Tab-separated table of C-alpha atoms in Angstrom:
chain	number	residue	atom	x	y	z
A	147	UNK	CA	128.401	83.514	127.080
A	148	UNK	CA	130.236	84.354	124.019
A	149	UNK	CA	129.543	88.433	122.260
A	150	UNK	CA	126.851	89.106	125.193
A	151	UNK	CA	129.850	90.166	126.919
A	152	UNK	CA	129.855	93.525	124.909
A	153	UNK	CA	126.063	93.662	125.536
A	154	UNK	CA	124.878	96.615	127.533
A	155	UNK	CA	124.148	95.599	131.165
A	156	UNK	CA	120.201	96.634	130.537
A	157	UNK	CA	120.100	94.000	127.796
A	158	UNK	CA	122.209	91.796	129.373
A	159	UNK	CA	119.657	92.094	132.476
A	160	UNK	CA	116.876	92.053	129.367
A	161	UNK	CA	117.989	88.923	127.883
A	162	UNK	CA	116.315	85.628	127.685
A	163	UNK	CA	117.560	83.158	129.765
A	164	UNK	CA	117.987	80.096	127.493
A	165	UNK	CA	116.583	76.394	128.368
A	166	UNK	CA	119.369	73.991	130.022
A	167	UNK	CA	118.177	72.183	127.001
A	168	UNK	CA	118.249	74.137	124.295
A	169	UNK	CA	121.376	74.298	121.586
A	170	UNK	CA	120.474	77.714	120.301
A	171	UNK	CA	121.967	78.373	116.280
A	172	UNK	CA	121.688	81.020	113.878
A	173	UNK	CA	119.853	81.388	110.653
A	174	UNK	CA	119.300	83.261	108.164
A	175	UNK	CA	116.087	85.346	108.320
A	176	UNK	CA	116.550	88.119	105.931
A	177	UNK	CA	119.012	89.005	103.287
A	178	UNK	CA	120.179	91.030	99.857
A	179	UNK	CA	122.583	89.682	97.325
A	180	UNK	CA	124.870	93.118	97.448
A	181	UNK	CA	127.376	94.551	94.470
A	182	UNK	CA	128.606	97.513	92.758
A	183	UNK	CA	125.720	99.789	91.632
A	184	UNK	CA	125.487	101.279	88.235
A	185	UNK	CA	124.042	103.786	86.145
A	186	UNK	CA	120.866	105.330	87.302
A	187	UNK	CA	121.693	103.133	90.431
A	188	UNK	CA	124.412	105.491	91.741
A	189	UNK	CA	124.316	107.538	94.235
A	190	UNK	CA	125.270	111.491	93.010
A	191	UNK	CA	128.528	112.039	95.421
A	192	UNK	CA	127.929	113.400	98.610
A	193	UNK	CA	124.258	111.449	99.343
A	194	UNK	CA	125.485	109.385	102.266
A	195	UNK	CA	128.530	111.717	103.229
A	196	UNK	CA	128.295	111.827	107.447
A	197	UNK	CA	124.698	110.919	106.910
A	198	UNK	CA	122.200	108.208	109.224
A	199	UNK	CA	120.938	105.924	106.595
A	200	UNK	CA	117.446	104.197	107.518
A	201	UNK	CA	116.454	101.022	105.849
A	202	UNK	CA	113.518	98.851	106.811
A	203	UNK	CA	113.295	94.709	106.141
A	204	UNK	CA	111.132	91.929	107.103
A	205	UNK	CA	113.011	89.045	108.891
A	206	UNK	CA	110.730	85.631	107.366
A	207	UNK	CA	111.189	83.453	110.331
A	208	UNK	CA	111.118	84.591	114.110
A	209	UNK	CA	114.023	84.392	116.631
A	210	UNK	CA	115.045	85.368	120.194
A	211	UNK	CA	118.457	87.160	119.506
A	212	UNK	CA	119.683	89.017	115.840
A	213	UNK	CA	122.423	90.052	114.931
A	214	UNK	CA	123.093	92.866	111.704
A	215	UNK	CA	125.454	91.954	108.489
A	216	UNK	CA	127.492	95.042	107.018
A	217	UNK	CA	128.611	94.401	103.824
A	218	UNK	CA	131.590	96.368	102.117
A	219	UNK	CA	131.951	94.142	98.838
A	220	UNK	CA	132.279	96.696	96.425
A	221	UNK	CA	134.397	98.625	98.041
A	222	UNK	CA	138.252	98.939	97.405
A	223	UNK	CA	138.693	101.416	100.624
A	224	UNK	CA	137.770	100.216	104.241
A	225	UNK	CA	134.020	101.169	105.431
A	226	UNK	CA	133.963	103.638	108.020
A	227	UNK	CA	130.981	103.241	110.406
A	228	UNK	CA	130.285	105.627	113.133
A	229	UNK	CA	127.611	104.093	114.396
A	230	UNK	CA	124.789	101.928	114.124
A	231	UNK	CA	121.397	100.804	115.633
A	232	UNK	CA	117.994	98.648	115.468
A	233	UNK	CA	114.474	99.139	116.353
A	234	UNK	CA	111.095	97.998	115.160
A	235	UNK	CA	109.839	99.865	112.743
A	236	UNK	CA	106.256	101.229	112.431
A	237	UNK	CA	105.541	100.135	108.960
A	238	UNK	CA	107.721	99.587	105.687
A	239	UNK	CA	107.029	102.964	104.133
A	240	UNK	CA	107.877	105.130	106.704
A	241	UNK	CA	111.546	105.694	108.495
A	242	UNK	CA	108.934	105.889	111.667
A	243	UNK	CA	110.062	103.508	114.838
A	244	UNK	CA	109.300	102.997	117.898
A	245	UNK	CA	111.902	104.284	120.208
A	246	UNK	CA	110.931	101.727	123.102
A	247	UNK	CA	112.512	99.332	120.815
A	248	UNK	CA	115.531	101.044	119.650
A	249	UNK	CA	118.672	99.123	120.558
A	250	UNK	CA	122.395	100.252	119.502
A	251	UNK	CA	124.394	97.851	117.776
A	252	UNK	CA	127.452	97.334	118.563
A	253	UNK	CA	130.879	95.642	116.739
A	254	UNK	CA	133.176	93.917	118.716
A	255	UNK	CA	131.591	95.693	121.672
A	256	UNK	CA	132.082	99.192	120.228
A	257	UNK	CA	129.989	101.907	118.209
A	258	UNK	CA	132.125	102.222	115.375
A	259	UNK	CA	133.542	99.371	113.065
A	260	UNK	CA	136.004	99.553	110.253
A	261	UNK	CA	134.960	97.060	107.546
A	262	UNK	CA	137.842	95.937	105.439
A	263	UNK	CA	137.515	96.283	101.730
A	264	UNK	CA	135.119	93.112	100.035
A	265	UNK	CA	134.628	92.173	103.369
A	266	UNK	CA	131.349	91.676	105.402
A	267	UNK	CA	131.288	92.396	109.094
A	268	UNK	CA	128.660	90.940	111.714
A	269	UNK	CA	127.299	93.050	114.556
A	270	UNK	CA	127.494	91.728	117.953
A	271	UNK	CA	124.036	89.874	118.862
A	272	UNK	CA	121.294	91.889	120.737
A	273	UNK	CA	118.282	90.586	122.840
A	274	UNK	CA	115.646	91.540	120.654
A	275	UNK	CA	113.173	88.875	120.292
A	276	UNK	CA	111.409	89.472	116.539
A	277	UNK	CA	108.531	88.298	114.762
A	278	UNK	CA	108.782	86.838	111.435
A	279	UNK	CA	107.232	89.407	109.145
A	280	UNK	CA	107.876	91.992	111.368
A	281	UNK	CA	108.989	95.598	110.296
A	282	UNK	CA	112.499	96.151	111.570
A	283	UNK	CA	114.604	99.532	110.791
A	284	UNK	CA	118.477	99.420	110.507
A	285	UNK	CA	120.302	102.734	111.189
A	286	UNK	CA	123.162	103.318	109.964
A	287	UNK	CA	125.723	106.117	110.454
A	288	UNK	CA	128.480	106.918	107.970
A	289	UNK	CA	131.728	108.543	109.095
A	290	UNK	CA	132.884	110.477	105.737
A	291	UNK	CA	131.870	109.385	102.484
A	292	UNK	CA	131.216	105.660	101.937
A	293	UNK	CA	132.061	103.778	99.004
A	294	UNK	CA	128.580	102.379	97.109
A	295	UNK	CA	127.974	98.559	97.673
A	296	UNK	CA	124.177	98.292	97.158
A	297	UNK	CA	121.343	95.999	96.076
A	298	UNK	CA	119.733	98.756	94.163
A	299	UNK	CA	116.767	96.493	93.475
A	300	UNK	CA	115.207	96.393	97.124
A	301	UNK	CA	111.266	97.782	96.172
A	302	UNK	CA	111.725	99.406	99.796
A	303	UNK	CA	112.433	102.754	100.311
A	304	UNK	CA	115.575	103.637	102.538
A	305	UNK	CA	115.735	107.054	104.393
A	306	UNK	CA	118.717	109.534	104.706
A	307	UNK	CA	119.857	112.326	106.834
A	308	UNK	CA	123.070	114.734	107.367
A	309	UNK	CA	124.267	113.832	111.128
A	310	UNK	CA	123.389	111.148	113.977
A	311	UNK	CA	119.865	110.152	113.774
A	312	UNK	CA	120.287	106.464	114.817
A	313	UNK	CA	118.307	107.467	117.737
A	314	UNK	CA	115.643	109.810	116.006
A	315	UNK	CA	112.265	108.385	116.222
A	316	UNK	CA	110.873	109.832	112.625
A	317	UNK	CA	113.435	110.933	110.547
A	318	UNK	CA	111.376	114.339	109.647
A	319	UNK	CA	112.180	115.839	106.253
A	320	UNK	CA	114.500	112.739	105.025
A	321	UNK	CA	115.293	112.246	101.926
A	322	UNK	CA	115.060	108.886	100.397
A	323	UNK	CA	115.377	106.396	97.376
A	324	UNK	CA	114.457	102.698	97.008
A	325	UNK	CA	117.921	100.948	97.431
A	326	UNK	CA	119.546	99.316	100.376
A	327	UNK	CA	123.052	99.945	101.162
A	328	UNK	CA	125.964	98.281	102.883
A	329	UNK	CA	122.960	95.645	104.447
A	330	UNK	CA	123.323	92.288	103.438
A	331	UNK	CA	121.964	90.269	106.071
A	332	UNK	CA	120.211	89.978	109.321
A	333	UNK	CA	120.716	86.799	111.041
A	334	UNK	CA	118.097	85.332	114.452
A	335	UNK	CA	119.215	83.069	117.002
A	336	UNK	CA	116.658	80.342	117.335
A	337	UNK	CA	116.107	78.081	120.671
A	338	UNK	CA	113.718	76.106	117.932
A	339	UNK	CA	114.802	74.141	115.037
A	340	UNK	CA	114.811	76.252	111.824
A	341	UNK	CA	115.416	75.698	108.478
A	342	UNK	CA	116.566	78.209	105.200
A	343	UNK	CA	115.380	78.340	101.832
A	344	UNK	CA	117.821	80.831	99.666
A	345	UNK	CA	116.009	81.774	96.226
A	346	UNK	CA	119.002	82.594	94.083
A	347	UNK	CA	117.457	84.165	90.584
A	348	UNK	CA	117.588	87.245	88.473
A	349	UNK	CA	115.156	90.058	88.607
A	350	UNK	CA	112.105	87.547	88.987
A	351	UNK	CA	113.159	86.486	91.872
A	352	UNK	CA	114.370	90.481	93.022
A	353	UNK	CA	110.512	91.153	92.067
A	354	UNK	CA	110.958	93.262	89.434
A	355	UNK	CA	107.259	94.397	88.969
A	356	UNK	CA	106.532	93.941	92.178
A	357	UNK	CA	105.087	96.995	94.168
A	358	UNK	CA	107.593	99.231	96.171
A	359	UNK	CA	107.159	98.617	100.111
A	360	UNK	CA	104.541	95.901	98.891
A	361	UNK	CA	106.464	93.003	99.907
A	362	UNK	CA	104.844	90.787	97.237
A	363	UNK	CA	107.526	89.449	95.477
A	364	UNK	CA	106.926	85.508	94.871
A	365	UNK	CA	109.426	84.642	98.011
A	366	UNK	CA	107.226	86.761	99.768
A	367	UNK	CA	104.157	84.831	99.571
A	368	UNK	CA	106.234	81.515	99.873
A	369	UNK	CA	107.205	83.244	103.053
A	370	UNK	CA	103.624	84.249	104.217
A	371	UNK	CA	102.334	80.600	103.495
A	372	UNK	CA	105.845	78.990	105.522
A	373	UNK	CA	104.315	81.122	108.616
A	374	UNK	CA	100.720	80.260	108.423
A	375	UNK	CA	101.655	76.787	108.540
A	376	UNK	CA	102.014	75.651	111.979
A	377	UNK	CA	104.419	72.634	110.864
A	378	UNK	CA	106.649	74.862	109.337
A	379	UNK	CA	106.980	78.440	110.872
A	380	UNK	CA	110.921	77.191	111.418
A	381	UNK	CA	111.612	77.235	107.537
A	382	UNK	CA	113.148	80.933	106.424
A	383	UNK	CA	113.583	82.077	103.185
A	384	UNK	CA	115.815	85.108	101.635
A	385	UNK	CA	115.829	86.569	98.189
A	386	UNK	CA	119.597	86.543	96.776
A	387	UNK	CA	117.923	87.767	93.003
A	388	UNK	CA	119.636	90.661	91.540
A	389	UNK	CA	117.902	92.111	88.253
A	390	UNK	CA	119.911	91.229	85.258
A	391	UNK	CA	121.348	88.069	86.741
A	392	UNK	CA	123.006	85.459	84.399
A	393	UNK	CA	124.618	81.811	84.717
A	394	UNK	CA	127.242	82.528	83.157
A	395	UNK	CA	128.171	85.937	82.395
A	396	UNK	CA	128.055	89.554	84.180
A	397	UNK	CA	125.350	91.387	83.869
A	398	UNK	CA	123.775	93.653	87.166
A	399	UNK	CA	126.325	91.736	89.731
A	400	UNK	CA	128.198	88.856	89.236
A	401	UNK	CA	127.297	85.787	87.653
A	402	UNK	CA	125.557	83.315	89.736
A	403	UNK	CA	128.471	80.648	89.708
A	404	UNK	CA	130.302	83.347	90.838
A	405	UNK	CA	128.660	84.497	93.553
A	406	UNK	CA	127.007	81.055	94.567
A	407	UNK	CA	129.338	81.102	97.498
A	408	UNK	CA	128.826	83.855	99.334
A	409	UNK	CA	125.120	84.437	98.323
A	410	UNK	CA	123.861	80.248	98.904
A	411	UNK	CA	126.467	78.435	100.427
A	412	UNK	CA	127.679	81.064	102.933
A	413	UNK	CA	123.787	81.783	104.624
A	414	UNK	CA	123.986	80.375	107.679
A	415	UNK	CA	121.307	77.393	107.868
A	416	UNK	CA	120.816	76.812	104.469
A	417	UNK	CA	119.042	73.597	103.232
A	418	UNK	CA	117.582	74.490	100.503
A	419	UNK	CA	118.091	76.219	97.075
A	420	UNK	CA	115.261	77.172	94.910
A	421	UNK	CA	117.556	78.107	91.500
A	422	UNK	CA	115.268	80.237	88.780
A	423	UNK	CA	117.832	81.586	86.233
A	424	UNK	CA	118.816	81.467	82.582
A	425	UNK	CA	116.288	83.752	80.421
A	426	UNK	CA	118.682	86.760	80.651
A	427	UNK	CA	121.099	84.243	79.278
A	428	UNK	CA	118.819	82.657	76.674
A	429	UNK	CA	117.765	86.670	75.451
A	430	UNK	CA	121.130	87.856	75.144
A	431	UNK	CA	122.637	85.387	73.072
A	432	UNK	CA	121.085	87.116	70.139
A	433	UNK	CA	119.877	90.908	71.700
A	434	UNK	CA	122.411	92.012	69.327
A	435	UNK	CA	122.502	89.640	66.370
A	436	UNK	CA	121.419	86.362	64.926
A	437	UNK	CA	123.396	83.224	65.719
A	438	UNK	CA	124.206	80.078	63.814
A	439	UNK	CA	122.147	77.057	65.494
A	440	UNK	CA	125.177	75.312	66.298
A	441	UNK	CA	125.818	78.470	68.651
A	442	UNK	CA	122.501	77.570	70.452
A	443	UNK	CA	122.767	74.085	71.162
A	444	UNK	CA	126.191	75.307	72.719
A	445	UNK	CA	124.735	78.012	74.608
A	446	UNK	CA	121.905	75.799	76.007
A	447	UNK	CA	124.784	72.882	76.687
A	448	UNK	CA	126.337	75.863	78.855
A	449	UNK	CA	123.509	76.839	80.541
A	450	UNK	CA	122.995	72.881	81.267
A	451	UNK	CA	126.525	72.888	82.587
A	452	UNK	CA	125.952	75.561	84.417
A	453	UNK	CA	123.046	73.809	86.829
A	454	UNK	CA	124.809	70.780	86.710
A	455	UNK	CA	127.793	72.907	88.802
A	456	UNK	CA	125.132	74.791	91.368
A	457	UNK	CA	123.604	71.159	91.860
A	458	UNK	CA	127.161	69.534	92.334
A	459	UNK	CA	128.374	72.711	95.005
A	460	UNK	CA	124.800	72.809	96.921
A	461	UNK	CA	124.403	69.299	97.616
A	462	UNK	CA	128.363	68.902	98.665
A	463	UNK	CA	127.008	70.839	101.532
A	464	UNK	CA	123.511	68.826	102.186
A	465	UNK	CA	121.487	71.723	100.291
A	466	UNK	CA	118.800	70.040	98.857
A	467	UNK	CA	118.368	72.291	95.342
A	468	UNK	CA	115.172	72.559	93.688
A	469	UNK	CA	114.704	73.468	89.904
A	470	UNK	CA	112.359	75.925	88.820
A	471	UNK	CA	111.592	76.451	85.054
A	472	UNK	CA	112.122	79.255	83.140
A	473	UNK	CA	109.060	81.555	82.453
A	474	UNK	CA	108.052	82.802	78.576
A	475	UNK	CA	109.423	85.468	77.299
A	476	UNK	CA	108.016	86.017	73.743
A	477	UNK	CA	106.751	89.378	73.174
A	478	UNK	CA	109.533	91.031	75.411
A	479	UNK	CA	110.927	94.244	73.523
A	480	UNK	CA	114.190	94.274	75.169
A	481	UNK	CA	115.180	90.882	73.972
A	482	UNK	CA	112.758	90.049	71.077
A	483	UNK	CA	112.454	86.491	71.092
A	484	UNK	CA	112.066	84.210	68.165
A	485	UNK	CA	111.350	80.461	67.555
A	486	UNK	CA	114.655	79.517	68.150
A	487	UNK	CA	114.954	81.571	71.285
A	488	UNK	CA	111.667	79.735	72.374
A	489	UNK	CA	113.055	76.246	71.279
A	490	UNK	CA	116.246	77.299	73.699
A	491	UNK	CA	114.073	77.573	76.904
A	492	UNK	CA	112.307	74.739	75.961
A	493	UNK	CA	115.476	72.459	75.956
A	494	UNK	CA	116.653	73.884	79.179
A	495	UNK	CA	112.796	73.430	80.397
A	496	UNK	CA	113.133	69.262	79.472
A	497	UNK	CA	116.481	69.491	81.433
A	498	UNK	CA	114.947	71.229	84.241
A	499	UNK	CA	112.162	68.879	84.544
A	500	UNK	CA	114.103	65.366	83.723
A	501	UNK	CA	114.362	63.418	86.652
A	502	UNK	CA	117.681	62.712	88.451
A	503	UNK	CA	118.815	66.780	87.780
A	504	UNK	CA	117.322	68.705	90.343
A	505	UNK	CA	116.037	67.104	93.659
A	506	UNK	CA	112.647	68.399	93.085
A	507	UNK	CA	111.094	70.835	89.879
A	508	UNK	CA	109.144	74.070	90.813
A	509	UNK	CA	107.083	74.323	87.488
A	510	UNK	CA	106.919	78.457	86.983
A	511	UNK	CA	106.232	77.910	83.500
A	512	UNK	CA	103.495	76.019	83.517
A	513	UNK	CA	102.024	78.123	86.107
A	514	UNK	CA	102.702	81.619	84.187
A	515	UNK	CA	102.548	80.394	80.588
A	516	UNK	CA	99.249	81.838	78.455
A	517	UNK	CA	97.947	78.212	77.453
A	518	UNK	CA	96.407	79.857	74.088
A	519	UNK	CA	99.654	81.342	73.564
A	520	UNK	CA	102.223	79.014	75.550
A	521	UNK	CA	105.526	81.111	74.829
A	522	UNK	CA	104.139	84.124	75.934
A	523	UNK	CA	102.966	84.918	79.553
A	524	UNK	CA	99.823	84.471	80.545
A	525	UNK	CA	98.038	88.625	80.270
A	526	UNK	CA	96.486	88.403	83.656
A	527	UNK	CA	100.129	87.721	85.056
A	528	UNK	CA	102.111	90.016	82.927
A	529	UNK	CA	103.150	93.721	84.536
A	530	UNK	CA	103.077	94.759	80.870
A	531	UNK	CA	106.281	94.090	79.199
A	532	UNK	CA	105.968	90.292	78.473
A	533	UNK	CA	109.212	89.366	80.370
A	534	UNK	CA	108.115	90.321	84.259
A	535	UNK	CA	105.685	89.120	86.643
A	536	UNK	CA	102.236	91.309	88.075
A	537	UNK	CA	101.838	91.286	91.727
A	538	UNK	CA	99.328	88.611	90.909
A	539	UNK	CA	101.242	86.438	89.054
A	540	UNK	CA	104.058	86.594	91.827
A	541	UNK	CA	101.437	85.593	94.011
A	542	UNK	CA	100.727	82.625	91.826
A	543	UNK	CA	103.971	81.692	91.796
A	544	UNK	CA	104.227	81.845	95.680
A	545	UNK	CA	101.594	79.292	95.775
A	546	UNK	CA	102.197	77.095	93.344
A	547	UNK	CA	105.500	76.166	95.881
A	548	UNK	CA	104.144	72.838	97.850
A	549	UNK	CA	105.424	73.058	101.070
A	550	UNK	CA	105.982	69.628	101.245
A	551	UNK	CA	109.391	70.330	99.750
A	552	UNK	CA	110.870	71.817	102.868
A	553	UNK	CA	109.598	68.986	105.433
């Protein structure tokens, strides 16, 4: 019966007897690429000392059983968790739950877990049957003060208290910011087939622009249209873009060869990789200065090389990867494009869209693009700074996705 062992014997009594039939597996149904937080992204010492820390998340496909994903990454001391528990949450801007539905978690059939340092740790499944879409809260106590691994990115707020609230049904007076903590997954047992799409990208994909508690990021539309699609309510999708993101170098997090691993390869259920990176890496090349054009053609080889290894790693393990093109960016402030910047994405763009690269082409350019001005976003998608998405045009690109691609 494997961890149900260290279940409870009211949710062992609780849980769903499974079909003769059925070969239950895990997937993926929610997730946040996590590293070490800086700048303005910091914690001030002391914020999560012995405190509960709330955070709410919306698992994209449904599932019987679910287990939690603690994530020390960042840190270079071990993770001390007191405690830690799970409930459905009343809405995603609120720390409100409803205790009828809290659950402890437990690790390795205890309250408390030590996570080693860069490690992840898995919670012990619970009999919680979840909707996809659904509002679920994650409580989590901290005994003494953690060390800060974070997707600081999450447009969700999180909620914190001093003291053991993992039980506390409203959190009164909390404080709060809009990061998640130490959370990097949360995983559904399935009696169903089920499928996962990981988005790996830069702050597109994390939804910079977006709306805080919104949930409309472009993967969350994708993931609104997988669920109103009878065929494919099976098919999960989780965001793994961090804001700044490059191919190649450091920037917010690790580069994404570097953490293609852990972030793509390592979701459990993965089949498919939608890949949208490389303008942070066409804008920095000259943020700072001019380059010679033989430094651009090299630059844009590099980025080329760069797909050519996610491709290569992804389909060694049956992921089918899909290319999506890289959006204008003309009219940014931060990185102040020029023709030759613009001739840049373009080459990449051809690459992109050649056949025999990428198992199938998401065209975000196309989709985004101003066709009076075709380097520069289209106004009516633009949040106002000529590099990011509006709600609406995340929407856009949510349904410019065919669906098709994930039969």
């Amino acid at each position: 019966m494997r961890s149900l062992l260290f279940l409870p014997l009211a949710l062992l009594a609780a849980a769903p007897a499974q079909a003769k039939h059925c070969a239950p597996t895990w997937v993926a149904a929610w997730a946040s690429a996590q590293y070490k937080p800086v700048n303005d992204a910091v914690l001030p010492p002391g914020t999560l000392k012995d405190q509960t820390l709330r955070q709410i998340i919306r698992p994209s496909v449904a599932g019987d059983r679910l287990r939690v994903r603690v994530s020390n990454l960042a840190g270079v001391q071990p993770l001390r968790i007191a405690g830690a528990s799970i409930a459905r949450a009343l809405g995603s801007a609120s720390p409100a739950i409803d205790p009828a539905s809290l659950i402890p978690l437990r690790f390795d059939g205890k309250a408390d877990v030590i996570v080693p340092p860069g490690a992840d740790y898995l919670s012990d499944p619970v009999a919680m049957p979840v909707a996809a879409l659904a509002n679920i809260a994650v409580s989590i106590r901290y005994d003494g003060e953690p060390e800060q691994t974070s997707h600081p990115g999450s447009r969700a707020t999180s909620w914190h208290l001093p003291g053991d609230h993992l039980a506390d049904a409203t959190m009164a007076d909390a404080g709060h910011f809009d990061h998640w903590f130490h959370l990097s997954g949360l995983e559904v047992e399935r009696c169903a087939p089920a499928k996962l799409i990981v988005a790996l990208g830069d702050s597109i994909t994390d939804g910079r622009g977006s709306t805080t508690n919104g949930n409309d990021r472009w993967t969350d539309r994708l993931a609104q249209r997988l669920q109103a699609d009878r065929k494919r309510r099976g098919v999960a999708i989780v965001n793994q873009g961090i804001g700044g993101n490059r191919l190649l170098d450091d920037g917010l997090g690790p580069n994404a060869l570097a953490r293609l691993d852990r972030d793509v390869l390592g979701q459990p259920g993965v089949t498919h990789l939608i890949l949208l990176e490389g303008i942070n890496d066409l804008g920095t090349l000259t943020r700072e200065a001019p380059v010679s054009k033989e430094a651009h053609e090299a630059h844009v080889a590099r980025i080329i090389g760069a797909y050519r290894q996610i491709i290569a790693r992804a389909r060694a393990k049956g992921i089918k990867v899909i290319g999506a093109t890289i959006m204008p960016f003309v009219g940014n402030d931060y990185y102040h494009a020029d023709a030759q910047n613009e001739a840049d994405r373009q080459a990449v763009n051809a690459w992109i869209r050649e056949p025999g690269h990428f198992d199938a082409v998401v065209d975000f350019d196309r989709i985004t693009r101003d066709p009076a001005r075709p380097d520069r976003l289209l106004p009516a998608y633009d949040v106002g700074d000529a590099l990011h998405p509006s709600p609406a045009g995340y929407n856009a690109m949510g349904d410019a996705i065919p669906l098709g691609l994930f039969d």
